[in-house]
């Protein structure tokens, strides 16, 4: 899991966005599996190099590592700030990559 790619980060954001949108909707048919949500959270923590001792990250990890059943409402409340922040970071990374990657023809 330490080798998270940009595609993995994009996929994780998509999974978590769908979870936020659909998890509390009784009629939703496309709610991501909780294991997929856990993997997506872990991927974004690794991709963004978030400090796992940070209060908000620690609480997020605590919710999805709980031995009890995971409450979709609790997880949803934890993700409502995390997902937009991760999306914003990803957009910044994409914008920066345009300027950081030298073109193959640019030797100097």
Short mmCIF file of N, CA and C in Angstrom, two decimals, residues 2-98:
data_model
loop_
_atom_site.label_atom_id
_atom_site.label_comp_id
_atom_site.label_asym_id
_atom_site.label_seq_id
_atom_site.Cartn_x
_atom_site.Cartn_y
_atom_site.Cartn_z
N UNK A 2 2.15 1.13 0.25
CA UNK A 2 3.01 2.31 0.28
C UNK A 2 3.25 2.89 -1.10
N UNK A 3 2.98 2.15 -2.15
CA UNK A 3 3.18 2.64 -3.51
C UNK A 3 1.86 3.11 -4.10
N UNK A 4 1.37 4.22 -3.59
CA UNK A 4 0.12 4.79 -4.07
C UNK A 4 0.43 5.69 -5.26
N UNK A 5 -0.27 5.48 -6.35
CA UNK A 5 -0.06 6.27 -7.56
C UNK A 5 -1.07 7.41 -7.63
N UNK A 6 -0.86 8.30 -8.57
CA UNK A 6 -1.81 9.40 -8.75
C UNK A 6 -3.17 8.86 -9.17
N UNK A 7 -3.18 7.78 -9.95
CA UNK A 7 -4.46 7.16 -10.33
C UNK A 7 -5.16 6.59 -9.11
N UNK A 8 -4.39 5.97 -8.20
CA UNK A 8 -4.98 5.46 -6.96
C UNK A 8 -5.60 6.59 -6.15
N UNK A 9 -4.92 7.73 -6.10
CA UNK A 9 -5.43 8.88 -5.36
C UNK A 9 -6.73 9.39 -6.00
N UNK A 10 -6.74 9.47 -7.32
CA UNK A 10 -7.95 9.91 -8.03
C UNK A 10 -9.11 8.93 -7.80
N UNK A 11 -8.80 7.63 -7.86
CA UNK A 11 -9.83 6.61 -7.62
C UNK A 11 -10.35 6.69 -6.19
N UNK A 12 -9.45 6.93 -5.24
CA UNK A 12 -9.84 7.03 -3.83
C UNK A 12 -10.78 8.21 -3.62
N UNK A 13 -10.46 9.33 -4.24
CA UNK A 13 -11.32 10.51 -4.12
C UNK A 13 -12.70 10.22 -4.71
N UNK A 14 -12.73 9.51 -5.82
CA UNK A 14 -14.01 9.16 -6.46
C UNK A 14 -14.84 8.26 -5.55
N UNK A 15 -14.20 7.25 -4.93
CA UNK A 15 -14.90 6.33 -4.03
C UNK A 15 -15.46 7.09 -2.83
N UNK A 16 -14.62 7.94 -2.23
CA UNK A 16 -15.06 8.67 -1.04
C UNK A 16 -16.14 9.70 -1.38
N UNK A 17 -16.05 10.30 -2.54
CA UNK A 17 -17.08 11.25 -2.96
C UNK A 17 -18.42 10.55 -3.14
N UNK A 18 -18.39 9.37 -3.76
CA UNK A 18 -19.62 8.59 -3.91
C UNK A 18 -20.18 8.18 -2.55
N UNK A 19 -19.27 7.79 -1.64
CA UNK A 19 -19.71 7.41 -0.29
C UNK A 19 -20.40 8.58 0.39
N UNK A 20 -19.79 9.76 0.33
CA UNK A 20 -20.40 10.94 0.95
C UNK A 20 -21.76 11.26 0.34
N UNK A 21 -21.85 11.14 -0.95
CA UNK A 21 -23.08 11.48 -1.65
C UNK A 21 -24.20 10.47 -1.35
N UNK A 22 -23.85 9.18 -1.29
CA UNK A 22 -24.87 8.13 -1.27
C UNK A 22 -25.05 7.39 0.05
N UNK A 23 -24.12 7.51 0.98
CA UNK A 23 -24.15 6.63 2.16
C UNK A 23 -25.36 6.84 3.06
N UNK A 24 -25.89 8.03 3.12
CA UNK A 24 -27.03 8.29 4.00
C UNK A 24 -28.36 8.29 3.25
N UNK A 25 -28.30 7.96 1.97
CA UNK A 25 -29.50 7.90 1.14
C UNK A 25 -30.01 6.45 1.14
N UNK A 26 -31.18 6.24 1.69
CA UNK A 26 -31.73 4.90 1.81
C UNK A 26 -31.94 4.25 0.45
N UNK A 27 -32.24 5.04 -0.55
CA UNK A 27 -32.54 4.50 -1.88
C UNK A 27 -31.32 4.40 -2.80
N UNK A 28 -30.15 4.81 -2.32
CA UNK A 28 -28.95 4.77 -3.15
C UNK A 28 -28.56 3.33 -3.46
N UNK A 29 -28.17 3.10 -4.68
CA UNK A 29 -27.81 1.75 -5.12
C UNK A 29 -26.31 1.58 -5.32
N UNK A 30 -25.59 2.68 -5.39
CA UNK A 30 -24.17 2.61 -5.74
C UNK A 30 -23.26 3.06 -4.60
N UNK A 31 -23.62 2.69 -3.36
CA UNK A 31 -22.80 3.05 -2.21
C UNK A 31 -21.57 2.15 -2.19
N UNK A 32 -20.36 2.73 -2.11
CA UNK A 32 -19.15 1.91 -2.07
C UNK A 32 -19.13 1.01 -0.84
N UNK A 33 -18.54 -0.15 -1.00
CA UNK A 33 -18.36 -1.09 0.10
C UNK A 33 -17.46 -0.46 1.15
N UNK A 34 -17.71 -0.76 2.42
CA UNK A 34 -16.95 -0.15 3.51
C UNK A 34 -15.46 -0.48 3.41
N UNK A 35 -15.12 -1.67 2.91
CA UNK A 35 -13.71 -2.03 2.74
C UNK A 35 -13.06 -1.15 1.68
N UNK A 36 -13.80 -0.82 0.62
CA UNK A 36 -13.28 0.09 -0.40
C UNK A 36 -13.06 1.49 0.18
N UNK A 37 -13.95 1.89 1.07
CA UNK A 37 -13.82 3.20 1.72
C UNK A 37 -12.56 3.22 2.60
N UNK A 38 -12.33 2.14 3.34
CA UNK A 38 -11.13 2.06 4.19
C UNK A 38 -9.86 2.15 3.35
N UNK A 39 -9.83 1.42 2.25
CA UNK A 39 -8.66 1.43 1.36
C UNK A 39 -8.46 2.83 0.78
N UNK A 40 -9.55 3.47 0.40
CA UNK A 40 -9.47 4.82 -0.17
C UNK A 40 -8.93 5.82 0.84
N UNK A 41 -9.38 5.72 2.08
CA UNK A 41 -8.89 6.62 3.13
C UNK A 41 -7.40 6.40 3.33
N UNK A 42 -6.99 5.14 3.44
CA UNK A 42 -5.57 4.83 3.64
C UNK A 42 -4.73 5.33 2.47
N UNK A 43 -5.24 5.15 1.25
CA UNK A 43 -4.50 5.60 0.06
C UNK A 43 -4.29 7.11 0.08
N UNK A 44 -5.31 7.86 0.46
CA UNK A 44 -5.17 9.32 0.49
C UNK A 44 -4.27 9.79 1.63
N UNK A 45 -4.30 9.09 2.75
CA UNK A 45 -3.39 9.44 3.85
C UNK A 45 -1.95 9.23 3.41
N UNK A 46 -1.69 8.12 2.73
CA UNK A 46 -0.34 7.84 2.24
C UNK A 46 0.04 8.79 1.12
N UNK A 47 -0.84 8.97 0.14
CA UNK A 47 -0.54 9.81 -1.03
C UNK A 47 -0.20 11.24 -0.61
N UNK A 48 -0.99 11.79 0.32
CA UNK A 48 -0.79 13.17 0.74
C UNK A 48 0.20 13.30 1.90
N UNK A 49 0.72 12.17 2.34
CA UNK A 49 1.69 12.16 3.43
C UNK A 49 1.14 12.88 4.66
N UNK A 50 -0.14 12.60 4.97
CA UNK A 50 -0.76 13.21 6.14
C UNK A 50 -0.13 12.64 7.40
N UNK A 51 0.01 13.47 8.40
CA UNK A 51 0.55 13.07 9.70
C UNK A 51 -0.52 12.26 10.44
N UNK A 52 -0.23 10.99 10.67
CA UNK A 52 -1.21 10.11 11.30
C UNK A 52 -1.43 10.44 12.77
N UNK A 53 -0.60 11.32 13.35
CA UNK A 53 -0.82 11.74 14.73
C UNK A 53 -1.64 13.01 14.81
N UNK A 54 -1.94 13.62 13.66
CA UNK A 54 -2.80 14.80 13.63
C UNK A 54 -4.18 14.42 14.16
N UNK A 55 -4.78 15.31 14.91
CA UNK A 55 -6.05 15.03 15.59
C UNK A 55 -7.13 14.53 14.63
N UNK A 56 -7.35 15.23 13.52
CA UNK A 56 -8.42 14.85 12.60
C UNK A 56 -8.12 13.52 11.89
N UNK A 57 -6.87 13.32 11.50
CA UNK A 57 -6.49 12.06 10.84
C UNK A 57 -6.60 10.92 11.84
N UNK A 58 -6.17 11.16 13.06
CA UNK A 58 -6.25 10.13 14.10
C UNK A 58 -7.70 9.72 14.35
N UNK A 59 -8.61 10.70 14.39
CA UNK A 59 -10.04 10.38 14.58
C UNK A 59 -10.60 9.61 13.40
N UNK A 60 -10.19 9.98 12.20
CA UNK A 60 -10.65 9.27 11.01
C UNK A 60 -10.18 7.82 11.03
N UNK A 61 -8.93 7.61 11.37
CA UNK A 61 -8.39 6.25 11.47
C UNK A 61 -9.12 5.48 12.58
N UNK A 62 -9.37 6.13 13.70
CA UNK A 62 -10.06 5.49 14.82
C UNK A 62 -11.44 4.99 14.39
N UNK A 63 -12.15 5.79 13.62
CA UNK A 63 -13.49 5.41 13.18
C UNK A 63 -13.44 4.16 12.30
N UNK A 64 -12.51 4.12 11.34
CA UNK A 64 -12.54 2.97 10.44
C UNK A 64 -11.75 1.77 10.94
N UNK A 65 -11.02 1.92 12.07
CA UNK A 65 -10.34 0.77 12.66
C UNK A 65 -11.09 0.23 13.87
N UNK A 66 -12.25 0.78 14.14
CA UNK A 66 -13.05 0.35 15.28
C UNK A 66 -13.40 -1.13 15.15
N UNK A 67 -13.39 -1.83 16.27
CA UNK A 67 -13.76 -3.25 16.28
C UNK A 67 -15.28 -3.41 16.20
N UNK A 68 -15.99 -2.34 16.55
CA UNK A 68 -17.45 -2.37 16.46
C UNK A 68 -17.87 -2.09 15.02
N UNK A 69 -19.14 -2.24 14.79
CA UNK A 69 -19.67 -1.91 13.46
C UNK A 69 -19.45 -0.42 13.19
N UNK A 70 -19.14 -0.11 11.96
CA UNK A 70 -18.89 1.28 11.59
C UNK A 70 -20.21 1.97 11.30
N UNK A 71 -20.40 3.09 11.95
CA UNK A 71 -21.60 3.89 11.70
C UNK A 71 -21.36 4.74 10.47
N UNK A 72 -22.23 4.58 9.48
CA UNK A 72 -22.11 5.39 8.27
C UNK A 72 -22.23 6.87 8.60
N UNK A 73 -23.07 7.20 9.58
CA UNK A 73 -23.25 8.61 9.96
C UNK A 73 -21.95 9.16 10.56
N UNK A 74 -21.28 8.38 11.43
CA UNK A 74 -20.01 8.83 12.02
C UNK A 74 -18.95 8.98 10.94
N UNK A 75 -18.85 7.99 10.08
CA UNK A 75 -17.85 8.04 9.03
C UNK A 75 -18.14 9.19 8.06
N UNK A 76 -19.40 9.39 7.76
CA UNK A 76 -19.79 10.48 6.88
C UNK A 76 -19.40 11.83 7.49
N UNK A 77 -19.62 11.99 8.79
CA UNK A 77 -19.27 13.26 9.44
C UNK A 77 -17.76 13.47 9.46
N UNK A 78 -16.99 12.40 9.58
CA UNK A 78 -15.53 12.51 9.54
C UNK A 78 -15.03 12.86 8.14
N UNK A 79 -15.71 12.32 7.13
CA UNK A 79 -15.25 12.51 5.75
C UNK A 79 -15.71 13.82 5.11
N UNK A 80 -16.70 14.47 5.69
CA UNK A 80 -17.26 15.66 5.03
C UNK A 80 -16.25 16.80 4.90
N UNK A 81 -15.24 16.86 5.75
CA UNK A 81 -14.18 17.86 5.61
C UNK A 81 -12.94 17.26 4.94
N UNK A 82 -12.70 15.97 5.19
CA UNK A 82 -11.51 15.31 4.66
C UNK A 82 -11.54 15.21 3.14
N UNK A 83 -12.66 14.81 2.58
CA UNK A 83 -12.76 14.60 1.13
C UNK A 83 -12.58 15.89 0.34
N UNK A 84 -13.28 16.97 0.68
CA UNK A 84 -13.05 18.22 -0.08
C UNK A 84 -11.60 18.71 0.02
N UNK A 85 -11.00 18.53 1.20
CA UNK A 85 -9.61 18.93 1.38
C UNK A 85 -8.69 18.09 0.49
N UNK A 86 -8.91 16.77 0.48
CA UNK A 86 -8.11 15.88 -0.37
C UNK A 86 -8.31 16.21 -1.84
N UNK A 87 -9.55 16.55 -2.23
CA UNK A 87 -9.83 16.93 -3.62
C UNK A 87 -9.08 18.21 -3.99
N UNK A 88 -9.09 19.16 -3.08
CA UNK A 88 -8.41 20.42 -3.33
C UNK A 88 -6.90 20.20 -3.46
N UNK A 89 -6.33 19.39 -2.58
CA UNK A 89 -4.90 19.08 -2.68
C UNK A 89 -4.58 18.40 -4.00
N UNK A 90 -5.44 17.49 -4.42
CA UNK A 90 -5.21 16.75 -5.68
C UNK A 90 -5.25 17.70 -6.87
N UNK A 91 -6.18 18.63 -6.88
CA UNK A 91 -6.26 19.61 -7.97
C UNK A 91 -5.00 20.48 -8.00
N UNK A 92 -4.51 20.87 -6.84
CA UNK A 92 -3.27 21.66 -6.78
C UNK A 92 -2.10 20.83 -7.31
N UNK A 93 -2.04 19.55 -6.92
CA UNK A 93 -0.97 18.68 -7.40
C UNK A 93 -1.01 18.54 -8.91
N UNK A 94 -2.21 18.39 -9.46
CA UNK A 94 -2.34 18.26 -10.92
C UNK A 94 -1.90 19.54 -11.61
N UNK A 95 -2.28 20.68 -11.07
CA UNK A 95 -1.90 21.96 -11.67
C UNK A 95 -0.39 22.17 -11.60
N UNK A 96 0.21 21.78 -10.50
CA UNK A 96 1.65 21.94 -10.35
C UNK A 96 2.42 20.99 -11.26
N UNK A 97 1.88 19.80 -11.48
CA UNK A 97 2.59 18.82 -12.30
C UNK A 97 2.75 19.30 -13.73
N UNK A 98 1.85 20.14 -14.19
CA UNK A 98 1.95 20.69 -15.55
C UNK A 98 3.22 21.53 -15.66
#
